Every structure is written in structure tokens, then in C-alpha cells.
Coordinates of C-alpha atoms and ligand atoms in Angstrom, one line a residue:
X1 CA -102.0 -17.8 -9.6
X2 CA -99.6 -19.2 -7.0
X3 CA -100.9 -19.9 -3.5
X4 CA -100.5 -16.7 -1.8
X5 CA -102.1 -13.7 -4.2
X6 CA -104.0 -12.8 -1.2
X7 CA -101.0 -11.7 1.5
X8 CA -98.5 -10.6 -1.1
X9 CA -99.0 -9.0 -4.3
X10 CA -96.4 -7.2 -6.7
X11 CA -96.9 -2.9 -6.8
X12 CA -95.6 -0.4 -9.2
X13 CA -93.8 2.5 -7.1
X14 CA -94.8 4.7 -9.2
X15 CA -96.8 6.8 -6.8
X16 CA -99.0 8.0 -10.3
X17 CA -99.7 4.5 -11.3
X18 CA -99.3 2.0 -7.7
X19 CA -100.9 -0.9 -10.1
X20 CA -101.1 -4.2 -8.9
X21 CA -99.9 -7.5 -10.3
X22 CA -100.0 -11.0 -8.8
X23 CA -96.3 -12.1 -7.6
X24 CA -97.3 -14.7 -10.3
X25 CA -96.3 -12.7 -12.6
X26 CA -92.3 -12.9 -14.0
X27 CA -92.0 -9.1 -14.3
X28 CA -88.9 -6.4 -13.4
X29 CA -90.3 -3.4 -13.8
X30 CA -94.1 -2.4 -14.3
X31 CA -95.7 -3.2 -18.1
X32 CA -97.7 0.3 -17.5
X33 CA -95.5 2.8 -16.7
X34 CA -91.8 1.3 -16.3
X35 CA -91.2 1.7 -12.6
X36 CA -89.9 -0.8 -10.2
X37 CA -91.7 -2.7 -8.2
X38 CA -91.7 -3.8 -4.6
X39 CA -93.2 -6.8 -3.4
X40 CA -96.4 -5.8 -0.8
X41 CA -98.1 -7.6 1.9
X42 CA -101.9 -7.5 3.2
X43 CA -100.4 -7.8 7.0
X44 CA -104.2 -8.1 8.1
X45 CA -104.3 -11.7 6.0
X46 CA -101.6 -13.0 8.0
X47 CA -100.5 -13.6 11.4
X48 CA -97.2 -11.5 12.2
X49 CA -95.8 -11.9 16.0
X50 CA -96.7 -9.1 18.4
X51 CA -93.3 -8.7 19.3
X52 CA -89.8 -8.9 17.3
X53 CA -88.0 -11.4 20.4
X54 CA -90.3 -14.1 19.0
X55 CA -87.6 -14.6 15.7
X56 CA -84.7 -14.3 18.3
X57 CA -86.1 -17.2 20.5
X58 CA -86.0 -19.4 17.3
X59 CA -82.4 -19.4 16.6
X60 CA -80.6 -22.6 18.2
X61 CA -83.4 -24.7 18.3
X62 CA -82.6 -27.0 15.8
X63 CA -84.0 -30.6 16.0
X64 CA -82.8 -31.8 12.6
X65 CA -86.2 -31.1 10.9
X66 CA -86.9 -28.9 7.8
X67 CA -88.5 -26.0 9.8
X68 CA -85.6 -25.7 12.0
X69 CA -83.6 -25.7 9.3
X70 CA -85.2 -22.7 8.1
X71 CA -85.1 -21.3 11.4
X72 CA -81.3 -21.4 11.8
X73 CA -81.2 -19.1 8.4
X74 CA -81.0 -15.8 9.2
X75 CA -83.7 -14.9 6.3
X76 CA -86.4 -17.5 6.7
X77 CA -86.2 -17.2 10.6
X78 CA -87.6 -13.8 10.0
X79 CA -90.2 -15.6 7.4
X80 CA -93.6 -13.8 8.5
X81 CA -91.7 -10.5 7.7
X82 CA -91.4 -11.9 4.3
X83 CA -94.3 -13.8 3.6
X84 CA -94.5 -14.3 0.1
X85 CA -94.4 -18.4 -0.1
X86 CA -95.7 -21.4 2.3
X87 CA -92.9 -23.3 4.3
X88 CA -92.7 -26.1 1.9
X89 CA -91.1 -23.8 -0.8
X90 CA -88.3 -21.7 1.1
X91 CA -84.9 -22.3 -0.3
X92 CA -81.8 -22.2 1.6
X93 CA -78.1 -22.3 1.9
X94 CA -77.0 -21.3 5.1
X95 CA -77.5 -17.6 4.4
X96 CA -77.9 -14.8 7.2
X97 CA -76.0 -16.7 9.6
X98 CA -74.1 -13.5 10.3
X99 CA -73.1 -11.6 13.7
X100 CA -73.4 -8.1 14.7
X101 CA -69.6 -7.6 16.4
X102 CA -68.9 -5.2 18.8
X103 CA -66.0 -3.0 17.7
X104 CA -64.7 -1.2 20.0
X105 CA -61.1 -0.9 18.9
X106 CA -61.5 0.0 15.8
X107 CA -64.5 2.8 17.1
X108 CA -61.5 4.5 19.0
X109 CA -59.5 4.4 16.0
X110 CA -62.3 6.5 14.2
X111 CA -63.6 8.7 17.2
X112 CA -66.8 6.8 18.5
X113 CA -67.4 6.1 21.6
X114 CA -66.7 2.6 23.3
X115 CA -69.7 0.7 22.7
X116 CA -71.2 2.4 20.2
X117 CA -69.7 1.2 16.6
X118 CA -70.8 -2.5 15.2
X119 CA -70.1 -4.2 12.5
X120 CA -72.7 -6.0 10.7
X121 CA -70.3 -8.8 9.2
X122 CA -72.0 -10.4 6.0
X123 CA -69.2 -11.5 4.6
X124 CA -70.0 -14.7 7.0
X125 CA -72.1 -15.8 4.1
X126 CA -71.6 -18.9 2.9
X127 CA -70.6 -17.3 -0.7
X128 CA -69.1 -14.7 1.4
X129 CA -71.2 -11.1 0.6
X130 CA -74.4 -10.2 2.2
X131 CA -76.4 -11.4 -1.6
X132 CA -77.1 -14.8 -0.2
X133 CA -79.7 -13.2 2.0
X134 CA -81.4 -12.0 -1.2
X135 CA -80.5 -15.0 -3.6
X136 CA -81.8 -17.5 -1.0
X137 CA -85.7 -14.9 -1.5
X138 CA -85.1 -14.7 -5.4
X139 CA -84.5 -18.6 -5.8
X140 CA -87.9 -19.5 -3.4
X141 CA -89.8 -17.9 -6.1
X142 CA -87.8 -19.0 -9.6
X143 CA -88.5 -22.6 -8.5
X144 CA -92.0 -21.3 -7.1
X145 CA -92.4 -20.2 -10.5
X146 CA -91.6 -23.3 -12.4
X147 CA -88.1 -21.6 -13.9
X148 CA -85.3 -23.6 -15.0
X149 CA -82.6 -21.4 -15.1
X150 CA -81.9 -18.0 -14.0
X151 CA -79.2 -15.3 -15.0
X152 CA -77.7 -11.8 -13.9
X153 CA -75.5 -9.2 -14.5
X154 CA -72.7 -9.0 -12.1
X155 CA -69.5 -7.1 -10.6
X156 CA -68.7 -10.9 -8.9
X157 CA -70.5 -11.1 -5.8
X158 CA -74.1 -11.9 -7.3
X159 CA -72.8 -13.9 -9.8
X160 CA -71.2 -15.9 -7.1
X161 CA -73.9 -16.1 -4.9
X162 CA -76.3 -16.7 -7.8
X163 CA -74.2 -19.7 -9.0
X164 CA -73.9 -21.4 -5.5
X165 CA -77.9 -21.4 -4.8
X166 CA -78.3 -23.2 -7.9
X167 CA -76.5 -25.4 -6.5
X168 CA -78.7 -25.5 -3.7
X169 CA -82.4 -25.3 -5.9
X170 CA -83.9 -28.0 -7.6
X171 CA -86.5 -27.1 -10.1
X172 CA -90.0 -28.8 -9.8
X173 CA -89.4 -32.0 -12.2
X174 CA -86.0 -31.9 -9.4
X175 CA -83.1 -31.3 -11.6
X176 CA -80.7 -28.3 -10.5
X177 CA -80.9 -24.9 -11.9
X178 CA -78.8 -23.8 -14.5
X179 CA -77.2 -20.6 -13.8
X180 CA -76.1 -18.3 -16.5
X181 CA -74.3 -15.0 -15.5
X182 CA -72.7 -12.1 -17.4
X183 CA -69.7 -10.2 -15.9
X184 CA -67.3 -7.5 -17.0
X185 CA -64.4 -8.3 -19.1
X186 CA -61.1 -8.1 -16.8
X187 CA -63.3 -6.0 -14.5
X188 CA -64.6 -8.6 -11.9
X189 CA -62.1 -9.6 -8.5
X190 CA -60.4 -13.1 -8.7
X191 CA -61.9 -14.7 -5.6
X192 CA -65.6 -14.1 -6.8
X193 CA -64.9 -15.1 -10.4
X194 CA -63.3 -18.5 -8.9
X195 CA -66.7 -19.1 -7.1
X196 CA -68.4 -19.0 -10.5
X197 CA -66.1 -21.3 -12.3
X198 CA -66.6 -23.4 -9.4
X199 CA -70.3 -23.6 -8.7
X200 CA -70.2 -24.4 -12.3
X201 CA -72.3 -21.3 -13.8
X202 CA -72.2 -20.7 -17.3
X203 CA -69.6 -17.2 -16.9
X204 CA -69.7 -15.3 -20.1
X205 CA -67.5 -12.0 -20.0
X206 CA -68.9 -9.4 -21.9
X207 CA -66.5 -7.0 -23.1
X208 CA -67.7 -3.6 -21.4
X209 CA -68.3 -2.4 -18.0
X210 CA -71.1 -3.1 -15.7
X211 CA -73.9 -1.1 -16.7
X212 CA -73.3 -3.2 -20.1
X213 CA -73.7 -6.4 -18.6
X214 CA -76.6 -5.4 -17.2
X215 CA -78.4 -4.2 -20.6
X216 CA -77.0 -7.7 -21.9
X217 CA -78.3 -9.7 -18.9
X218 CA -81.9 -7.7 -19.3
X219 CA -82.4 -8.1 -23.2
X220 CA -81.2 -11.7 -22.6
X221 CA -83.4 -12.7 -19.9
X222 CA -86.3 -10.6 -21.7
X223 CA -85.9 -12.5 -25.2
X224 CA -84.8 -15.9 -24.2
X225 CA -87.3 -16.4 -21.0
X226 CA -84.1 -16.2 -18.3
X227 CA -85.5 -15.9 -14.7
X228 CA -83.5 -12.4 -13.5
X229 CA -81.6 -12.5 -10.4
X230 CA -80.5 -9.2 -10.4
X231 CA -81.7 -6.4 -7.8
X232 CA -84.7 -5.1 -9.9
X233 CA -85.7 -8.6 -9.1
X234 CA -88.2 -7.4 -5.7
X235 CA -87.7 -10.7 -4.3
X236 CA -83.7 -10.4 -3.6
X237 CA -84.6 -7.5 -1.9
X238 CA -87.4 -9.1 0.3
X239 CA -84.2 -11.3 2.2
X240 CA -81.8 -8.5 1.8
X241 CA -84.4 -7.0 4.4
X242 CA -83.2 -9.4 7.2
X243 CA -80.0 -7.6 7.4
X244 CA -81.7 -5.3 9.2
X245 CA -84.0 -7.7 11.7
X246 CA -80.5 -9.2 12.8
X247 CA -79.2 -6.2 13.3
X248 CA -82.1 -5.2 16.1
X249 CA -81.6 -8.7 17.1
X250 CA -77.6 -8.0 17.8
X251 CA -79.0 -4.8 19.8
X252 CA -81.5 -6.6 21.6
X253 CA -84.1 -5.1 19.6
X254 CA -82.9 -1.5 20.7
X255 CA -82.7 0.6 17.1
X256 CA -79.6 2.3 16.3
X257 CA -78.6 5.5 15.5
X258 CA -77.2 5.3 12.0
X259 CA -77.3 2.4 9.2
X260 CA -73.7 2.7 6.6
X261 CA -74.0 0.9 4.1
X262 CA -71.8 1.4 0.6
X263 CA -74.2 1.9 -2.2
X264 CA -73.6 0.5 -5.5
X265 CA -76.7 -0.8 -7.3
X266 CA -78.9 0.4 -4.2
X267 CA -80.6 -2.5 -3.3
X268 CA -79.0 -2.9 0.2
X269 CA -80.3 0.8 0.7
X270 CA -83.5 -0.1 -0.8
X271 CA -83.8 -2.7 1.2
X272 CA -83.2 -1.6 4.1
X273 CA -85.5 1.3 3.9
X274 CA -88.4 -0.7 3.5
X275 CA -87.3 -3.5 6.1
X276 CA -88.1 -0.1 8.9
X277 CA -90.8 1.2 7.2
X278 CA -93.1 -2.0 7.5
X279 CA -91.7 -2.6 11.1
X280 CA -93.0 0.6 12.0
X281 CA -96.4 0.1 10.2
X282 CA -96.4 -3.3 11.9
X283 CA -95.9 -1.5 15.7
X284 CA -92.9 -3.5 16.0
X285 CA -90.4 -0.4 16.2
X286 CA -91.3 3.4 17.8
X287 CA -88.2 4.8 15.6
X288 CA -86.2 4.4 12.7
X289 CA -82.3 4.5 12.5
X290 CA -81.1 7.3 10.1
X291 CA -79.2 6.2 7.0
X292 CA -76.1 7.3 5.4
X293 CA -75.3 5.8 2.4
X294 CA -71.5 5.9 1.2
X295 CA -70.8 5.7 -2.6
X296 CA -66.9 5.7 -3.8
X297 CA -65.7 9.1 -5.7
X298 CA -65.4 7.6 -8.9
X299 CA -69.2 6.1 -9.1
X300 CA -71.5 8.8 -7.1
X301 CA -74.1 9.5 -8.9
X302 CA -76.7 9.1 -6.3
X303 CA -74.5 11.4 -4.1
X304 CA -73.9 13.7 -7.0
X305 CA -77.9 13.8 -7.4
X306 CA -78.5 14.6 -3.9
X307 CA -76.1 16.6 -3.1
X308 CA -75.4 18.5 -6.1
X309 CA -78.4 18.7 -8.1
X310 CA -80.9 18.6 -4.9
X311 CA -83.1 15.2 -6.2
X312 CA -85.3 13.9 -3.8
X313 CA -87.9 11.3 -3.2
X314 CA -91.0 13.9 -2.6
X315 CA -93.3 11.6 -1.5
X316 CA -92.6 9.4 -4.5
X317 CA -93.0 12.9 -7.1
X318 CA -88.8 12.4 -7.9
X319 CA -88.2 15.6 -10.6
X320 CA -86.9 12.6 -13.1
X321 CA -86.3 15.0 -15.9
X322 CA -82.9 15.8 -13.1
X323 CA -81.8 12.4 -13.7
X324 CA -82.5 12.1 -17.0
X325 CA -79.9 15.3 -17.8
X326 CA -77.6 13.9 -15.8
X327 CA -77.4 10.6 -17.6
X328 CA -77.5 12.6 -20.6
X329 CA -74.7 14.4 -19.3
X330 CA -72.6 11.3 -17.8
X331 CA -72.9 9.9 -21.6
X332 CA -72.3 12.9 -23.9
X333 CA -68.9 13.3 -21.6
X334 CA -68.3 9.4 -21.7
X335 CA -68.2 9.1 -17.7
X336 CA -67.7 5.9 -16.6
X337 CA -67.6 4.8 -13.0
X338 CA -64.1 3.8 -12.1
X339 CA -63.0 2.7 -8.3
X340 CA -61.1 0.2 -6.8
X341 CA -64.2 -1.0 -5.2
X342 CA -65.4 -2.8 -7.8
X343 CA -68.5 -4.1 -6.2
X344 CA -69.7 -0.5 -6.3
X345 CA -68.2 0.6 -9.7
X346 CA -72.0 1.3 -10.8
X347 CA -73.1 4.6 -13.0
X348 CA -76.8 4.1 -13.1
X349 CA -77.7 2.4 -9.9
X350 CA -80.9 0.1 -10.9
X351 CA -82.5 1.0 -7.9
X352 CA -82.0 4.5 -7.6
X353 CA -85.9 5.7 -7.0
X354 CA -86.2 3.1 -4.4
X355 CA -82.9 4.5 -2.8
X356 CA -83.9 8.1 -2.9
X357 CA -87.2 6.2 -1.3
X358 CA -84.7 5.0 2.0
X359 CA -83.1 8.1 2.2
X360 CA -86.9 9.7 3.0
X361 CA -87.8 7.3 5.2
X362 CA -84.5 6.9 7.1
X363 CA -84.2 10.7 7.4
X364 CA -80.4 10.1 5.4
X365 CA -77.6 11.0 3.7
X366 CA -75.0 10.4 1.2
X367 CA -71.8 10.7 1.1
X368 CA -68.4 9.8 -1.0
X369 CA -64.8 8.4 -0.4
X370 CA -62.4 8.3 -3.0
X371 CA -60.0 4.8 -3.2
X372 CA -57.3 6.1 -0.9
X373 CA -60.1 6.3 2.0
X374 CA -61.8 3.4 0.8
X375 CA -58.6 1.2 1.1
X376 CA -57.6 2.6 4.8
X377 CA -61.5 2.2 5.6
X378 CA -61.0 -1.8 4.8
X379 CA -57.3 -1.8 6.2
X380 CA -58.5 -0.6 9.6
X381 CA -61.6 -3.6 9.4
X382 CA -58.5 -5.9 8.8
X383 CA -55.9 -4.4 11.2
X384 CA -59.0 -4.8 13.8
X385 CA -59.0 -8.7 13.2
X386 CA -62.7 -8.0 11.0
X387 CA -61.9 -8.1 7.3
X388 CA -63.6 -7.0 4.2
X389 CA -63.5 -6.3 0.5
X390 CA -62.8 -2.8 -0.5
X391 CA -66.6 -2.2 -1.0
X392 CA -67.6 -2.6 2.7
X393 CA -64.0 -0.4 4.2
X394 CA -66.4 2.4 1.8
X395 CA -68.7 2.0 5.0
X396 CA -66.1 2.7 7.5
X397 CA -64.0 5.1 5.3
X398 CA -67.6 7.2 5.6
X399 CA -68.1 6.7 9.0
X400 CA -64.9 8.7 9.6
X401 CA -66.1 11.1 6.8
X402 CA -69.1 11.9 8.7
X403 CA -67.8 12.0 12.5
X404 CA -65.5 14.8 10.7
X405 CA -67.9 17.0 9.4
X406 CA -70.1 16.5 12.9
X407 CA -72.9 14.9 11.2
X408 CA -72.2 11.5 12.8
X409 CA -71.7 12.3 17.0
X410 CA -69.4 10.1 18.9
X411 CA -71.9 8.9 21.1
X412 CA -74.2 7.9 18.5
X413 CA -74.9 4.0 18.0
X414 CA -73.5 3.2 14.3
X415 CA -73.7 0.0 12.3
X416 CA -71.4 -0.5 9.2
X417 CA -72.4 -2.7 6.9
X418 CA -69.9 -5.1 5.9
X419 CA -70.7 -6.2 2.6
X420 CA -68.4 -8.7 1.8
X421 CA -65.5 -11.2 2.8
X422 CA -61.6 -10.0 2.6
X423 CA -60.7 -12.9 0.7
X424 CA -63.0 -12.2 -2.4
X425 CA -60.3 -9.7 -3.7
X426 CA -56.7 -10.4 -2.6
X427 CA -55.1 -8.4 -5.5
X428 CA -56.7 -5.0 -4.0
X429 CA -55.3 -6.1 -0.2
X430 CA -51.4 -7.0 -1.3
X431 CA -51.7 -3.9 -4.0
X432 CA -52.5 -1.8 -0.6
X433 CA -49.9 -3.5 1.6
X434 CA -46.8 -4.3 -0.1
X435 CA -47.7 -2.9 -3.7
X436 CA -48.5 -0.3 -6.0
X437 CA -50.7 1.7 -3.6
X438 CA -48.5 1.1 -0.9
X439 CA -47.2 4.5 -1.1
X440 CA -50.4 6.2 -0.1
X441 CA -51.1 3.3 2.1
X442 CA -52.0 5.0 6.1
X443 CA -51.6 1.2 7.6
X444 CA -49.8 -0.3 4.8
X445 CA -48.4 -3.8 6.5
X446 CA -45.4 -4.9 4.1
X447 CA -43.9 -8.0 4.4
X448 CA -40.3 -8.1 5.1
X449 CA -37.8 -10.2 3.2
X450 CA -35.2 -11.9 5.6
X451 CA -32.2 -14.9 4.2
X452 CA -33.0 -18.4 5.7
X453 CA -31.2 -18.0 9.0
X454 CA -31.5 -18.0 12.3
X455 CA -29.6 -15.2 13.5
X456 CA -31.0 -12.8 10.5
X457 CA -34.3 -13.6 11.9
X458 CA -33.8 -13.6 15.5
X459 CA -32.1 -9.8 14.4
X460 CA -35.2 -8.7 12.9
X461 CA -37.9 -10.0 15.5
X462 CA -35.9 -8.7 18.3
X463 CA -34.7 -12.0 20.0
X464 CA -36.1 -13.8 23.4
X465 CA -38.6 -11.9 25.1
Ligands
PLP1 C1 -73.3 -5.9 -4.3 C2 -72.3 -5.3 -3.4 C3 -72.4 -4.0 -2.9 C4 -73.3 -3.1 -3.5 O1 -74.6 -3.3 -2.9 P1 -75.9 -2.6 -3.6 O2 -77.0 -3.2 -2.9 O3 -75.9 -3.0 -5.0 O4 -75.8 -1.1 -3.4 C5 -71.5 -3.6 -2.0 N1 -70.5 -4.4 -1.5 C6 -70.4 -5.7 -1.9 C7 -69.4 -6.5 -1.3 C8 -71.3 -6.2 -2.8 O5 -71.2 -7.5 -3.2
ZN2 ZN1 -96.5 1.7 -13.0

């Protein structure tokens, strides 16, 4: 048992089941009936502030000493939201230190009012992609656990992330943790493959896509006693819920109308669901931003389950035998999810139930953008002087989907999610600028080529202004 079984426990969701295990207990899905499960809290054991301002006022008040260490991290500032460990224990990097930016150039570019569109920027994380916030939660409990080295399954950004932090976590006899982590074969962008090499993970490319990693990384972490880093992992998605408490913070604490977010595994939407549902059982918040959730074309199966074959969350009663056929379906026609958003290229989204959960709670929607949109969605975060991988311009590319079909008004207060940094995948940016997409490229930016003289260049920039 581990010091705090009485304020946070581990719950099946399986509305049927709901049993209950200690958070002492390394598990990814329940032993009884196979569900996922969230993390839960007892929030009469423990002392949560009255009001959110409280985690604002802690920011900048750093003296040097460990807990304001903790307070400049834009997870464990947050920490009685997520009370799962004592002080002592909390691991971090750096994470969360992220801005809410004010976009209005780029909202009249896409038909929102001035004032009204922000960008949630998490590629400011120190590995660059919003998983730091969940890897800095998942590595508090693998040393809190006594583990020694901890694996996942990745399209790049986790394996990144998961590979700097054990950089950053000693184990309890104080030696660092050895990271392990399986990605796709030729699938995974050069920037967050480079981060891996670097942080000096143990990469092994498996040959197959990434729903094959992930069986690999599962079996392997089952069999050999790996600690799992992945998002069935309910800790990750215990820090991924601080995306949304700094997002409040950047609006004062005012709620927004809509939450975007690209959805590949669905933790982020998982996440983020739960993050306003306990706010609002804690009386922090009076109402809870809706949610659209934006998978690419070529890897939609939550939007082809919502939309096409009507699955919903039902108060936790999900018609599973609609999923199951559809898997069955994807499989006996050998679908595979293919985009140019490879941090979303997911078939069977891990955290689907818990998705379909958000999408109750947050009143939401999905939607999709095929890799033409998804490319001008990230060009226009660039050409705005913002920046992001393909992954996040998903966000943005459905933003403009959404204003189009009226669902999304102009004067409604939107937040994209901005999942990760434009430098994590360079080859998709010059590809859309000066290469083989170029030709259906809206803001397509090519360089010109010019001889090594004077007057050719003054010629081409115009001269003296
Ligand atoms: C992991 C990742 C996603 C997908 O997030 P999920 O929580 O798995 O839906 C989207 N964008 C980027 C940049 C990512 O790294
Ligand atoms: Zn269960």
C-alpha cells in the first residue's frame, strides 16, 4: 500500500463492474472485466482550494526551494487537483510551462471574431508536445512504485517525452530509469526520433504500424514486468488534465466556449473531459466548455463511430458489440490508418470509451480533415508566427470545418489545442512549401533560388525602400 490509498484509489469504468483497486497496484486495464481505468479521488479526505485563483497566485514565486520548483510546473502547481502522491515524490522537468496566446490574426483568417480564438501552445514543452504534462504524472508513480524502467509504444512524441523524464527520474536505490520504447518502422517524424537517440532510450523499430507497436509494447511490458507509459496508463492522463486548469488560468478563470483538440489515441480528449467534470463536482466551475474533437480522414474511427454508426457513451452503457463490428470490419478489409499527421495515424484509439465518456460530458463533437486541410490548418499556425506539427494544424483545419457548417459561431470563445512543436517534423513542412505537396499547397511559401549577386538580388527584393 503506498501512502495515499485513502484520497486516491484506482476504478474500473466499467459502469457494470466500478471495482476498486489501490493505485498500488501496476495495472492497465481492470483484472475483472477489462475496462480502463481512471484514477479517483475521495475530495472530502483532502483539502482542495475554494477557489481556482489560488494555483494562479503560485506561479512566479520561486525562491529556489523544491516546492517552488514544483510550483513553476504547470502540472504540479495544480497538485491538489491531482492528488495522488505527497510533495516529496513529484517528478518534474519543466513541463506545463505553456501560454494560452491570443490569436487574433489568424481568428480573422478563419472567421472568428477578434478576441475570441486562442491557442493553447504545448509545444512549449520542454520535449516539445503537450505528453510532458502526462509523463512528468506517469513517472511520480513508476519511481513511487519502486520501477526501474518503463516502456511504450509510440508515433514519436511519447517516446520522446518518455525518454527525456528518465532522464529526469531517479529510481529509489537513485540510479536513472532505463527507458525502452517501441516505434513504427520508417513511420515515426525525424525530429522526435532524434530526441530518443538522444535522451538515450533503448528505440527498437518494430516493423508494422502503430497499433502493432502497441500490442508489442503491451505483451512486453505484461511478460517482462516493464512499467507502461503509454495512455492506458491513468496517471499520464491525471497531468494531461492541467492543460485544461491553464487554459482557465489564460482566461482568468472565465470557461470557454469550445475545446479542439486533434484525437489520436484519445487521451487528451479523455483527459480533458474528466479535468471539467471534477471541477464542476468540486464547485470550482458553473459550466463546462463544449468539445469538438478533430480526427484526420485517413484515421477516424471515433468520428466514423459517432457519426456514422451513432455510438455513444450512455451513461457509461456504450453498445460495444458497434465497435466490435467495426474492428471486425476495419480488419477483414485491411484498413489501416494512413495521414500525414502521424501523431494521430491511430486505428483503434486505446482510449476510445473514455473519449466517448468527454464527448458526454462536454456536450461534443467530432469531426474530420483530410491532409490537404490538415497541412493549411498548420501552415496558417506558422504563417501566424505560432508553429506546430501537422497533428495540432488538425485542430485549426477543424475549427474552420466547423465555423463552415455553423456549428462553431464566430463570436464563440475557441481554444485549439496545439499539440506539438513545428520543429518535430520538418520533412512534412518543406514537403508542403517547396515540395511534393506544394501543388495543393493554399499558403505554400517556396523559397526562391537567386545567383550570388547583388544586383540579381536587389532585382528580386525590389531594391531600397
Ligand atoms: C500524441 C499526440 C496527439 C494525439 O493525442 P491523443 O491524446 O493520443 O489523442 C496529437 N498531437 C501530437 C503532437 C501528439 O504528440
Ligand atoms: Zn471492471
Amino acid at each position: 500500500m503506498l501512502a495515499m490509498p485513502d484520497i486516491a484509489f484506482q476504478q474500473c469504468i466499467g459502469t457494470d463492474c466500478a471495482a476498486r483497486f489501490d493505485i498500488g497496484q501496476i495495472l492497465f486495464s481492470c483484472p475483472e472485466c477489462g475496462s480502463l481505468l481512471d484514477v479517483r479521488y475521495d475530495w472530502s479526505r483532502t483539502e482542495v482550494p475554494k477557489s481556482l485563483s489560488l494555483f494562479g497566485s503560485r506561479r512566479g514565486t520561486s525562491s529556489g526551494n523544491a516546492e517552488a520548483r514544483l510550483n513553476a510546473s504547470g502540472v504540479w502547481r495544480f497538485r491538489e487537483l491531482l492528488p495522488f502522491c505527497p510533495l516529496d515524490d513529484m517528478v518534474t522537468a519543466g513541463e506545463g510551462q505553456t501560454q494560452l496566446q491570443h490569436a487574433d490574426a489568424l481568428a480573422g483568417e478563419l472567421g472568428v471574431d477578434a478576441g475570441r480564438l486562442f491557442l493553447q501552445y504545448e509545444g512549449f514543452n520542454p520535449s516539445g508536445s503537450f505528453k510532458d504534462n502526462g509523463m512528468a504524472a506517469a513517472f511520480t508513480m513508476a519511481r513511487r512504485l519502486g520501477c526501474t524502467r518503463v516502456a511504450c509504444a509510440s508515433t514519436g512524441n511519447t517516446s520522446a517525452s518518455l525518454a527525456m523524464f528518465a532522464r529526469h527520474t531517479k529510481t529509489k536505490s537513485g540510479a536513472s530509469m532505463e527507458a525502452i520504447v517501441f516505434v513504427g518502422g520508417g513511420k515515426i517524424a525525424l525530429g522526435k526520433l532524434a530526441q530518443a537517440l538522444d535522451y538515450g532510450a533503448t528505440t527498437i523499430q518494430i516493423a508494422g504500424d502503430f497499433d502493432a507497436c502497441m500490442r508489442i509494447a503491451e505483451q512486453t511490458a505484461d511478460q517482462l514486468g516493464l512499467y507502461l507509459m503509454n495512455s492506458v496508463n491513468p496517471f499520464r492522463l491525471e497531468g494531461q488534465k492541467t492543460i485544461m486548469y491553464r487554459v482557465l488560468e489564460g482566461l482568468n478563470w472565465e470557461v470557454p466556449d469550445w475545446i479542439i483538440v486533434p484525437g489520436g489515441n484519445l487521451g487528451n480528449s479523455s483527459a480533458f473531459g474528466k479535468a471539467f467534470a471534477e471541477l464542476r463536482e468540486l464547485g470550482l466551475i458553473d459550466r463546462i466548455p463544449r468539445l469538438a474533437i478533430i480526427n484526420a480522414a485517413g484515421a477516424n474511427t471515433l468520428c466514423q463511430l459517432v457519426n456514422e454508426h451513432g455510438v455513444r457513451y450512455n451513461g457509461g452503457r456504450v453498445d460495444t458489440n458497434r465497435i466490435e463490428g467495426y474492428y471486425k470490419k476495419m480488419n477483414a478489409e485491411g484498413t489501416r490508418a494512413k495521414t500525414v499527421a502521424s501523431a494521430i495515424e491511430i486505428g483503434r484509439p486505446v482510449n476510445l470509451i473514455k473519449a466517448l465518456r468527454s464527448l458526454e460530458v462536454m456536450d461534443g463533437v467530432v469531426e474530420q480533415v483530410n491532409d490537404a486541410e490538415i497541412l493549411d490548418g498548420k501552415a496558417l499556425v506558422g504563417k501566424y508566427g505560432y508553429g506546430c506539427e501537422p497533428a495540432s494544424g488538425a485542430s485549426v483545419a477543424g475549427l474552420r470545418k466547423l465555423i463552415d457548417e455553423k456549428m462553431i459561431a464566430p463570436s464563440d470563445r475557441v481554444v485549439c489545442i496545439l499539440t506539438g512543436h513545428a520543429l518535430k517534423d520538418p520533412n512534412a513542412t518543406i514537403d508542403y512549401h517547396s515540395g511534393a505537396r506544394q501543388k495543393h499547397a493554399r499558403f505554400a511559401n517556396p523559397p526562391t533560388s537567386c545567383a550570388a549577386d547583388f544586383d540579381a538580388v536587389a532585382r528580386l527584393i525590389g531594391g531600397a525602400r
